[in-house]
PDB file of C-alpha atoms in Angstrom:
ATOM      1  CA  MET A   1       9.575   2.350 -23.217  1.00  0.00           C
ATOM      2  CA  SER A   2       6.395   2.384 -25.853  1.00  0.00           C
ATOM      3  CA  GLN A   3       3.047   2.795 -24.716  1.00  0.00           C
ATOM      4  CA  ARG A   4       2.352  -0.776 -25.163  1.00  0.00           C
ATOM      5  CA  LEU A   5       3.259  -1.645 -21.712  1.00  0.00           C
ATOM      6  CA  SER A   6      -0.408  -0.187 -20.643  1.00  0.00           C
ATOM      7  CA  GLY A   7      -3.848  -0.800 -21.413  1.00  0.00           C
ATOM      8  CA  GLY A   8      -4.067   2.307 -22.978  1.00  0.00           C
ATOM      9  CA  PRO A   9      -4.230   5.986 -21.262  1.00  0.00           C
ATOM     10  CA  GLY A  10      -6.067   5.595 -18.291  1.00  0.00           C
ATOM     11  CA  ARG A  11      -8.049   2.288 -19.572  1.00  0.00           C
ATOM     12  CA  GLY A  12      -8.123  -1.140 -18.790  1.00  0.00           C
ATOM     13  CA  PRO A  13     -10.087  -4.263 -18.925  1.00  0.00           C
ATOM     14  CA  GLY A  14     -13.482  -3.196 -17.057  1.00  0.00           C
ATOM     15  CA  ARG A  15     -12.312   0.403 -16.139  1.00  0.00           C
ATOM     16  CA  PRO A  16     -14.455   3.151 -17.018  1.00  0.00           C
ATOM     17  CA  SER A  17     -12.980   5.591 -19.847  1.00  0.00           C
ATOM     18  CA  GLY A  18     -13.035   8.841 -17.730  1.00  0.00           C
ATOM     19  CA  GLU A  19     -11.628   7.428 -14.673  1.00  0.00           C
ATOM     20  CA  ASP A  20      -8.860   9.480 -13.240  1.00  0.00           C
ATOM     21  CA  ARG A  21      -5.688   7.985 -12.907  1.00  0.00           C
ATOM     22  CA  THR A  22      -3.089  10.733 -11.672  1.00  0.00           C
ATOM     23  CA  LEU A  23      -1.522   9.838  -8.251  1.00  0.00           C
ATOM     24  CA  GLY A  24      -3.681  12.642  -6.488  1.00  0.00           C
ATOM     25  CA  ALA A  25      -6.662  10.963  -7.345  1.00  0.00           C
ATOM     26  CA  LEU A  26      -5.489   7.514  -6.346  1.00  0.00           C
ATOM     27  CA  GLY A  27      -4.141   8.921  -3.305  1.00  0.00           C
ATOM     28  CA  LEU A  28      -0.555   8.213  -4.062  1.00  0.00           C
ATOM     29  CA  ALA A  29       1.187  11.369  -4.679  1.00  0.00           C
ATOM     30  CA  GLY A  30       2.655  12.174  -0.975  1.00  0.00           C
ATOM     31  CA  VAL A  31       6.400  12.213  -1.265  1.00  0.00           C
ATOM     32  CA  PRO A  32       8.415  11.148   1.962  1.00  0.00           C
ATOM     33  CA  ARG A  33      11.535  12.951   1.062  1.00  0.00           C
ATOM     34  CA  GLU A  34       9.260  16.249   1.452  1.00  0.00           C
ATOM     35  CA  GLU A  35       7.136  15.044   4.391  1.00  0.00           C
ATOM     36  CA  PRO A  36       9.531  12.457   6.443  1.00  0.00           C
ATOM     37  CA  LEU A  37       6.603  10.908   8.382  1.00  0.00           C
ATOM     38  CA  LEU A  38       4.791   9.929   5.057  1.00  0.00           C
ATOM     39  CA  TYR A  39       7.420   7.468   4.949  1.00  0.00           C
ATOM     40  CA  PRO A  40       7.148   4.976   3.137  1.00  0.00           C
ATOM     41  CA  GLY A  41       4.635   6.681   1.394  1.00  0.00           C
ATOM     42  CA  ALA A  42       1.617   4.946  -0.176  1.00  0.00           C
ATOM     43  CA  TRP A  43       1.770   1.806  -2.199  1.00  0.00           C
ATOM     44  CA  PRO A  44      -0.419   0.965  -4.752  1.00  0.00           C
ATOM     45  CA  THR A  45      -2.937  -1.890  -4.415  1.00  0.00           C
ATOM     46  CA  GLU A  46      -2.474  -3.346  -7.686  1.00  0.00           C
ATOM     47  CA  SER A  47      -0.088  -3.439 -10.553  1.00  0.00           C
ATOM     48  CA  GLY A  48       0.859  -0.514 -12.857  1.00  0.00           C
ATOM     49  CA  LEU A  49       2.641   1.735 -15.155  1.00  0.00           C
ATOM     50  CA  LEU A  50       3.884   4.756 -13.508  1.00  0.00           C
ATOM     51  CA  ASP A  51       3.925   7.619 -16.495  1.00  0.00           C
ATOM     52  CA  GLY A  52       4.456  10.989 -15.322  1.00  0.00           C
ATOM     53  CA  ASP A  53       1.660  11.887 -12.820  1.00  0.00           C
ATOM     54  CA  ARG A  54      -0.464   8.880 -13.765  1.00  0.00           C
ATOM     55  CA  LEU A  55      -0.563   5.399 -12.732  1.00  0.00           C
ATOM     56  CA  LEU A  56      -1.649   3.293 -15.742  1.00  0.00           C
ATOM     57  CA  PRO A  57      -2.891  -0.421 -16.096  1.00  0.00           C
ATOM     58  CA  LEU A  58      -0.320  -3.081 -17.138  1.00  0.00           C
ATOM     59  CA  ASP A  59      -1.115  -5.848 -19.564  1.00  0.00           C
ATOM     60  CA  ARG A  60       1.718  -8.044 -18.737  1.00  0.00           C
ATOM     61  CA  ALA A  61       3.996  -9.040 -15.584  1.00  0.00           C
ATOM     62  CA  VAL A  62       7.465  -9.350 -16.824  1.00  0.00           C
ATOM     63  CA  HIS A  63       9.405  -6.767 -18.828  1.00  0.00           C
ATOM     64  CA  GLY A  64      12.786  -7.628 -19.228  1.00  0.00           C
ATOM     65  CA  ASP A  65      12.648  -9.914 -22.335  1.00  0.00           C
ATOM     66  CA  GLY A  66      14.121  -7.623 -24.400  1.00  0.00           C
ATOM     67  CA  GLY A  67      17.285  -7.102 -22.057  1.00  0.00           C
ATOM     68  CA  ASP A  68      16.609  -3.161 -21.709  1.00  0.00           C
ATOM     69  CA  ARG A  69      14.931  -3.595 -17.877  1.00  0.00           C
ATOM     70  CA  VAL A  70      16.343  -5.467 -14.744  1.00  0.00           C
ATOM     71  CA  PRO A  71      14.072  -6.101 -11.838  1.00  0.00           C
ATOM     72  CA  VAL A  72      14.478  -4.429  -8.644  1.00  0.00           C
ATOM     73  CA  LEU A  73      12.439  -5.280  -5.518  1.00  0.00           C
ATOM     74  CA  ALA A  74      11.096  -2.171  -3.929  1.00  0.00           C
ATOM     75  CA  ILE A  75      11.271  -2.482   0.228  1.00  0.00           C
ATOM     76  CA  GLY A  76      10.261   0.890   1.522  1.00  0.00           C
ATOM     77  CA  SER A  77       9.371   4.455  -0.324  1.00  0.00           C
ATOM     78  CA  ASN A  78      10.421   2.844  -3.758  1.00  0.00           C
ATOM     79  CA  ALA A  79       7.056   1.504  -3.887  1.00  0.00           C
ATOM     80  CA  SER A  80       5.521   5.042  -3.617  1.00  0.00           C
ATOM     81  CA  PRO A  81       4.591   6.214  -7.206  1.00  0.00           C
ATOM     82  CA  GLY A  82       4.908   9.931  -5.589  1.00  0.00           C
ATOM     83  CA  GLN A  83       8.417   9.071  -4.206  1.00  0.00           C
ATOM     84  CA  LEU A  84       9.439   7.672  -7.536  1.00  0.00           C
ATOM     85  CA  ARG A  85       8.362  10.061  -9.710  1.00  0.00           C
ATOM     86  CA  HIS A  86      10.083  12.789  -7.413  1.00  0.00           C
ATOM     87  CA  LYS A  87      13.213  10.961  -7.633  1.00  0.00           C
ATOM     88  CA  MET A  88      13.244  10.780 -11.487  1.00  0.00           C
ATOM     89  CA  ALA A  89      11.934  14.740 -12.085  1.00  0.00           C
ATOM     90  CA  GLU A  90      15.117  15.714 -10.569  1.00  0.00           C
ATOM     91  CA  PHE A  91      16.993  14.396 -13.298  1.00  0.00           C
ATOM     92  CA  GLY A  92      14.688  15.050 -15.938  1.00  0.00           C
ATOM     93  CA  ILE A  93      13.636  11.534 -16.769  1.00  0.00           C
ATOM     94  CA  GLY A  94      10.065  10.978 -17.387  1.00  0.00           C
ATOM     95  CA  SER A  95      10.210   7.300 -19.093  1.00  0.00           C
ATOM     96  CA  PRO A  96       7.278   5.117 -17.707  1.00  0.00           C
ATOM     97  CA  ILE A  97       8.142   2.600 -14.762  1.00  0.00           C
ATOM     98  CA  PRO A  98       6.464  -0.805 -14.753  1.00  0.00           C
ATOM     99  CA  MET A  99       5.442  -1.586 -11.020  1.00  0.00           C
ATOM    100  CA  VAL A 100       4.554  -5.183 -10.512  1.00  0.00           C
ATOM    101  CA  ARG A 101       2.946  -6.362  -7.697  1.00  0.00           C
ATOM    102  CA  SER A 102       4.523  -9.588  -6.711  1.00  0.00           C
ATOM    103  CA  ARG A 103       4.692 -12.382  -4.242  1.00  0.00           C
ATOM    104  CA  VAL A 104       8.255 -12.772  -2.543  1.00  0.00           C
ATOM    105  CA  THR A 105       9.113 -15.709  -0.608  1.00  0.00           C
ATOM    106  CA  GLY A 106      12.276 -15.598   1.755  1.00  0.00           C
ATOM    107  CA  LEU A 107      12.459 -11.936   2.361  1.00  0.00           C
ATOM    108  CA  ASP A 108      11.118  -9.593   4.704  1.00  0.00           C
ATOM    109  CA  ILE A 109      11.138  -5.905   5.730  1.00  0.00           C
ATOM    110  CA  GLY A 110      13.786  -4.959   8.427  1.00  0.00           C
ATOM    111  CA  VAL A 111      14.774  -1.445   9.985  1.00  0.00           C
ATOM    112  CA  SER A 112      18.057   0.499   8.434  1.00  0.00           C
ATOM    113  CA  ALA A 113      20.450   0.703  11.356  1.00  0.00           C
ATOM    114  CA  HIS A 114      20.974   4.189  10.013  1.00  0.00           C
ATOM    115  CA  VAL A 115      19.163   7.834  10.169  1.00  0.00           C
ATOM    116  CA  SER A 116      18.526   8.849   6.837  1.00  0.00           C
ATOM    117  CA  ARG A 117      19.336  12.663   6.102  1.00  0.00           C
ATOM    118  CA  MET A 118      15.808  12.737   4.404  1.00  0.00           C
ATOM    119  CA  GLY A 119      14.448  12.545   8.006  1.00  0.00           C
ATOM    120  CA  TYR A 120      13.349   9.379   8.627  1.00  0.00           C
ATOM    121  CA  VAL A 121      14.501   5.687   9.420  1.00  0.00           C
ATOM    122  CA  SER A 122      14.149   3.501   6.401  1.00  0.00           C
ATOM    123  CA  ALA A 123      13.153   0.326   5.790  1.00  0.00           C
ATOM    124  CA  SER A 124      15.848  -2.610   4.324  1.00  0.00           C
ATOM    125  CA  PRO A 125      15.469  -6.112   3.222  1.00  0.00           C
ATOM    126  CA  VAL A 126      16.299  -8.834   5.460  1.00  0.00           C
ATOM    127  CA  GLY A 127      16.723 -12.683   4.916  1.00  0.00           C
ATOM    128  CA  ALA A 128      13.505 -14.487   6.307  1.00  0.00           C
ATOM    129  CA  ALA A 129      13.438 -18.230   5.212  1.00  0.00           C
ATOM    130  CA  GLY A 130       9.955 -19.090   4.418  1.00  0.00           C
ATOM    131  CA  VAL A 131       8.192 -15.721   4.902  1.00  0.00           C
ATOM    132  CA  VAL A 132       6.110 -14.423   2.125  1.00  0.00           C
ATOM    133  CA  ARG A 133       5.347 -10.723   1.277  1.00  0.00           C
ATOM    134  CA  GLU A 134       3.683  -8.811  -1.263  1.00  0.00           C
ATOM    135  CA  LEU A 135       6.165  -6.490  -2.793  1.00  0.00           C
ATOM    136  CA  PHE A 136       6.646  -4.457  -5.670  1.00  0.00           C
ATOM    137  CA  VAL A 137       9.087  -5.184  -8.462  1.00  0.00           C
ATOM    138  CA  LEU A 138      10.512  -2.098 -10.449  1.00  0.00           C
ATOM    139  CA  TRP A 139      11.491  -2.825 -13.980  1.00  0.00           C
ATOM    140  CA  LEU A 140      14.084  -0.112 -14.481  1.00  0.00           C
ATOM    141  CA  ASP A 141      16.131   0.282 -17.691  1.00  0.00           C
ATOM    142  CA  ALA A 142      19.543   2.145 -17.496  1.00  0.00           C
ATOM    143  CA  GLU A 143      18.794   5.682 -16.544  1.00  0.00           C
ATOM    144  CA  GLN A 144      16.262   4.828 -14.076  1.00  0.00           C
ATOM    145  CA  LEU A 145      18.467   2.411 -12.103  1.00  0.00           C
ATOM    146  CA  ALA A 146      21.303   4.929 -12.204  1.00  0.00           C
ATOM    147  CA  VAL A 147      19.086   7.261 -10.443  1.00  0.00           C
ATOM    148  CA  ILE A 148      17.782   4.772  -7.754  1.00  0.00           C
ATOM    149  CA  ASP A 149      21.427   3.621  -7.540  1.00  0.00           C
ATOM    150  CA  ALA A 150      22.556   6.971  -6.372  1.00  0.00           C
ATOM    151  CA  SER A 151      19.673   7.661  -4.452  1.00  0.00           C
ATOM    152  CA  GLU A 152      20.674   4.467  -2.278  1.00  0.00           C
ATOM    153  CA  GLY A 153      24.153   5.793  -2.174  1.00  0.00           C
ATOM    154  CA  VAL A 154      25.479   2.830  -3.859  1.00  0.00           C
ATOM    155  CA  PRO A 155      28.450   4.451  -5.732  1.00  0.00           C
ATOM    156  CA  MET A 156      29.190   6.640  -2.801  1.00  0.00           C
ATOM    157  CA  ALA A 157      32.119   5.350  -0.492  1.00  0.00           C
ATOM    158  CA  GLY A 158      30.122   6.744   2.431  1.00  0.00           C
ATOM    159  CA  GLY A 159      26.660   5.401   0.851  1.00  0.00           C
ATOM    160  CA  ASN A 160      24.075   3.311   2.863  1.00  0.00           C
ATOM    161  CA  PHE A 161      23.487   0.463   0.349  1.00  0.00           C
ATOM    162  CA  ASP A 162      24.964  -1.508  -1.744  1.00  0.00           C
ATOM    163  CA  ARG A 163      22.853  -2.960  -4.975  1.00  0.00           C
ATOM    164  CA  ALA A 164      22.889  -6.980  -4.779  1.00  0.00           C
ATOM    165  CA  TRP A 165      21.357  -9.747  -6.819  1.00  0.00           C
ATOM    166  CA  LEU A 166      18.957 -12.211  -4.722  1.00  0.00           C
ATOM    167  CA  PRO A 167      19.201 -15.281  -6.822  1.00  0.00           C
ATOM    168  CA  ALA A 168      16.111 -17.734  -6.828  1.00  0.00           C
ATOM    169  CA  PRO A 169      15.422 -20.065  -5.387  1.00  0.00           C
ATOM    170  CA  ASP A 170      17.119 -18.366  -2.309  1.00  0.00           C
ATOM    171  CA  VAL A 171      14.336 -15.657  -2.987  1.00  0.00           C
ATOM    172  CA  ARG A 172      11.655 -16.495  -4.957  1.00  0.00           C
ATOM    173  CA  VAL A 173       9.449 -13.661  -6.788  1.00  0.00           C
ATOM    174  CA  GLU A 174       6.472 -14.512  -8.387  1.00  0.00           C
ATOM    175  CA  PRO A 175       4.983 -11.471 -10.801  1.00  0.00           C
ATOM    176  CA  GLY A 176       1.565 -13.397 -10.775  1.00  0.00           C
ATOM    177  CA  ASP A 177       1.442 -14.820 -14.354  1.00  0.00           C
ATOM    178  CA  GLY A 178       2.672 -17.893 -13.434  1.00  0.00           C
ATOM    179  CA  THR A 179       6.297 -17.502 -13.633  1.00  0.00           C
ATOM    180  CA  VAL A 180       9.385 -17.194 -11.079  1.00  0.00           C
ATOM    181  CA  LEU A 181      12.068 -14.577 -11.754  1.00  0.00           C
ATOM    182  CA  ARG A 182      15.521 -16.296 -11.928  1.00  0.00           C
ATOM    183  CA  GLY A 183      16.666 -13.382  -9.471  1.00  0.00           C
ATOM    184  CA  ALA A 184      16.234  -9.613  -8.541  1.00  0.00           C
ATOM    185  CA  TYR A 185      18.137  -6.839  -7.369  1.00  0.00           C
ATOM    186  CA  ALA A 186      17.667  -5.405  -4.038  1.00  0.00           C
ATOM    187  CA  TYR A 187      19.363  -2.993  -1.840  1.00  0.00           C
ATOM    188  CA  VAL A 188      21.304  -4.069   1.223  1.00  0.00           C
ATOM    189  CA  ASN A 189      21.991  -1.643   4.249  1.00  0.00           C
ATOM    190  CA  ARG A 190      26.062  -1.318   4.910  1.00  0.00           C
ATOM    191  CA  HIS A 191      25.154  -0.496   8.273  1.00  0.00           C
ATOM    192  CA  GLY A 192      22.979  -3.727   8.964  1.00  0.00           C
ATOM    193  CA  VAL A 193      19.556  -3.571  10.387  1.00  0.00           C
ATOM    194  CA  LEU A 194      18.205  -3.224  13.842  1.00  0.00           C
ATOM    195  CA  HIS A 195      17.048  -6.138  15.797  1.00  0.00           C
ATOM    196  CA  ASP A 196      14.250  -6.807  17.810  1.00  0.00           C
ATOM    197  CA  GLY A 197      16.084  -7.073  21.291  1.00  0.00           C
ATOM    198  CA  ASN A 198      16.731 -10.944  21.028  1.00  0.00           C
ATOM    199  CA  GLY A 199      18.909 -10.756  18.037  1.00  0.00           C
ATOM    200  CA  ALA A 200      16.624 -11.282  15.044  1.00  0.00           C
ATOM    201  CA  PRO A 201      16.053  -8.475  12.859  1.00  0.00           C
ATOM    202  CA  ARG A 202      13.026  -6.523  13.548  1.00  0.00           C
ATOM    203  CA  ARG A 203      10.259  -5.673  10.856  1.00  0.00           C
ATOM    204  CA  HIS A 204       9.399  -2.301   9.737  1.00  0.00           C
ATOM    205  CA  PRO A 205       6.248  -1.486  11.428  1.00  0.00           C
ATOM    206  CA  GLY A 206       5.539   0.443   7.950  1.00  0.00           C
ATOM    207  CA  GLU A 207       5.145   3.861   9.488  1.00  0.00           C
ATOM    208  CA  GLN A 208       7.453   6.328  10.833  1.00  0.00           C
ATOM    209  CA  ARG A 209       5.783   7.462  13.728  1.00  0.00           C
ATOM    210  CA  PRO A 210       5.103   4.336  15.843  1.00  0.00           C
ATOM    211  CA  LEU A 211       8.882   3.560  14.883  1.00  0.00           C
ATOM    212  CA  ILE A 212      10.651   6.721  16.142  1.00  0.00           C
ATOM    213  CA  THR A 213       8.452   6.878  19.182  1.00  0.00           C
ATOM    214  CA  GLU A 214       9.716   3.511  20.384  1.00  0.00           C
ATOM    215  CA  LEU A 215      13.424   4.332  19.411  1.00  0.00           C
ATOM    216  CA  LEU A 216      13.409   7.425  21.288  1.00  0.00           C
ATOM    217  CA  HIS A 217      11.862   5.820  24.413  1.00  0.00           C
ATOM    218  CA  GLY A 218      14.413   3.308  24.531  1.00  0.00           C
ATOM    219  CA  SER A 219      17.544   5.635  24.329  1.00  0.00           C
ATOM    220  CA  ALA A 220      17.971   8.759  26.209  1.00  0.00           C
ATOM    221  CA  ARG A 221      21.216   9.250  24.203  1.00  0.00           C
ATOM    222  CA  LEU A 222      18.888   9.222  21.191  1.00  0.00           C
ATOM    223  CA  ARG A 223      16.396  11.712  22.357  1.00  0.00           C
ATOM    224  CA  GLY A 224      19.463  13.909  23.533  1.00  0.00           C
ATOM    225  CA  LEU A 225      20.203  14.225  19.743  1.00  0.00           C
ATOM    226  CA  PHE A 226      17.025  14.227  18.340  1.00  0.00           C
ATOM    227  CA  GLY A 227      14.417  15.211  20.653  1.00  0.00           C
ATOM    228  CA  VAL A 228      11.680  13.870  22.485  1.00  0.00           C
ATOM    229  CA  THR A 229       9.041  13.305  19.513  1.00  0.00           C
ATOM    230  CA  PRO A 230       9.075  11.992  16.175  1.00  0.00           C
ATOM    231  CA  GLU A 231       8.076  15.415  14.683  1.00  0.00           C
ATOM    232  CA  GLU A 232      11.325  16.860  16.571  1.00  0.00           C
ATOM    233  CA  PHE A 233      13.341  13.870  15.282  1.00  0.00           C
ATOM    234  CA  CYS A 234      12.509  14.423  11.690  1.00  0.00           C
ATOM    235  CA  ALA A 235      12.938  18.221  11.768  1.00  0.00           C
ATOM    236  CA  ARG A 236      16.495  17.848  13.152  1.00  0.00           C
ATOM    237  CA  ALA A 237      17.569  14.694  10.957  1.00  0.00           C
ATOM    238  CA  ARG A 238      16.349  16.446   8.049  1.00  0.00           C
ATOM    239  CA  ALA A 239      19.541  17.526   5.897  1.00  0.00           C
ATOM    240  CA  ASP A 240      22.034  17.313   8.725  1.00  0.00           C
ATOM    241  CA  ARG A 241      24.475  14.787   7.662  1.00  0.00           C
ATOM    242  CA  ARG A 242      26.358  15.227  10.963  1.00  0.00           C
ATOM    243  CA  LEU A 243      23.896  14.630  13.326  1.00  0.00           C
ATOM    244  CA  CYS A 244      22.362  11.609  11.269  1.00  0.00           C
ATOM    245  CA  GLU A 245      26.060  10.223  11.324  1.00  0.00           C
ATOM    246  CA  ARG A 246      25.883  10.587  15.005  1.00  0.00           C
ATOM    247  CA  GLY A 247      22.413   8.608  15.187  1.00  0.00           C
ATOM    248  CA  THR A 248      23.911   5.879  12.882  1.00  0.00           C
ATOM    249  CA  ARG A 249      26.774   5.423  15.393  1.00  0.00           C
ATOM    250  CA  LEU A 250      24.841   5.391  18.481  1.00  0.00           C
ATOM    251  CA  PHE A 251      22.627   2.723  17.158  1.00  0.00           C
ATOM    252  CA  ALA A 252      25.968   0.612  16.860  1.00  0.00           C
ATOM    253  CA  GLU A 253      27.071   1.786  20.209  1.00  0.00           C
ATOM    254  CA  GLU A 254      24.014   0.675  21.909  1.00  0.00           C
ATOM    255  CA  GLY A 255      24.408  -2.775  20.645  1.00  0.00           C
ATOM    256  CA  ARG A 256      20.759  -2.376  18.503  1.00  0.00           C
ATOM    257  CA  VAL A 257      22.478  -3.624  15.247  1.00  0.00           C
ATOM    258  CA  THR A 258      22.434  -6.885  13.657  1.00  0.00           C
ATOM    259  CA  ALA A 259      23.270  -8.345  10.120  1.00  0.00           C
ATOM    260  CA  SER A 260      20.509  -8.441   7.407  1.00  0.00           C
ATOM    261  CA  GLY A 261      21.449 -12.124   6.494  1.00  0.00           C
ATOM    262  CA  LEU A 262      21.705 -10.537   2.757  1.00  0.00           C
ATOM    263  CA  GLU A 263      25.326  -9.244   2.985  1.00  0.00           C
ATOM    264  CA  ARG A 264      26.758 -12.555   1.243  1.00  0.00           C
ATOM    265  CA  TYR A 265      24.918 -11.583  -1.752  1.00  0.00           C
ATOM    266  CA  VAL A 266      26.523  -8.341  -2.139  1.00  0.00           C
ATOM    267  CA  GLY A 267      29.510  -8.375  -4.644  1.00  0.00           C
ATOM    268  CA  SER A 268      28.206 -11.730  -6.346  1.00  0.00           C
ATOM    269  CA  GLY A 269      25.521 -13.083  -8.747  1.00  0.00           C
ATOM    270  CA  PRO A 270      25.398 -12.418 -12.662  1.00  0.00           C
ATOM    271  CA  ASP A 271      27.043  -9.548 -14.370  1.00  0.00           C
ATOM    272  CA  ASP A 272      25.423  -6.333 -14.260  1.00  0.00           C
ATOM    273  CA  PRO A 273      24.081  -5.533 -17.582  1.00  0.00           C
ATOM    274  CA  PHE A 274      24.059  -1.911 -16.728  1.00  0.00           C
ATOM    275  CA  SER A 275      27.796  -1.939 -15.490  1.00  0.00           C
ATOM    276  CA  GLY A 276      29.110   1.033 -17.381  1.00  0.00           C
ATOM    277  CA  THR A 277      26.153   3.293 -16.823  1.00  0.00           C
ATOM    278  CA  ARG A 278      27.117   6.064 -14.610  1.00  0.00           C
ATOM    279  CA  PRO A 279      24.907   7.453 -11.650  1.00  0.00           C
ATOM    280  CA  PRO A 280      24.002  11.206 -11.596  1.00  0.00           C
ATOM    281  CA  SER A 281      26.883  12.520  -9.147  1.00  0.00           C
ATOM    282  CA  THR A 282      24.351  15.023  -7.425  1.00  0.00           C
ATOM    283  CA  ALA A 283      21.774  12.590  -6.666  1.00  0.00           C
ATOM    284  CA  PRO A 284      20.656  12.932  -2.800  1.00  0.00           C
ATOM    285  CA  MET A 285      21.497   9.695  -0.505  1.00  0.00           C
ATOM    286  CA  PRO A 286      18.767   8.672   1.916  1.00  0.00           C
TER     287      PRO A 286
END
């Protein structure tokens, strides 16, 4: 991807030429995979081009017109530049990623009904008619898409997510330039999502500490597995696949799980232009 996507290295309309656009300077360098309680990580306040360690300005909102990129909705930590950079660097991929802040109607952010072996309880999209959220659309090329697919477990039999095409008008994605996308990909949890006690998907609070605290408070069996504090939960879950699997089963056994409402889109939709791409086989699942 050429630098034509940005307004120039570290510059944009009305921006001072000496502005520091590194992730560290912008407060976006945190990596939830390394510090689980940071999940979902810091999101940018505006659209940008993730280029290595910098988030540069963008000069347009839609990037798939050449057929080389597809739109993917970032629901959790995929909207964190620090997390994205970490995932890509693991496989030596340094090509820029356009991140476009968009208005999304018909979708909300729920709580995954699985315990991630990264040490956190991740976010999952849920169908929500009439709900409007500000989310990021990642415009990914074939290599980038393969890495994100693998990190979400899409190609693995025991993976946690499927990638599904959410078409307009069921889900309306407006990138802010007056256009409406014909659809976008999202990662739908194979385990379902946690409900709010009344059967409806609960909304992810956006921070791990209050979420894990509430989950532990509501289940003696969960405390027996993961301890009584968020810190203990993250430390025990991290990289312990069997323990995470036990926690995931416990969510279902205690009747905490419901459907996301997006299951019907899995395996349907238009042909994937990157269907022949093989994801990296060693990418860690969330």
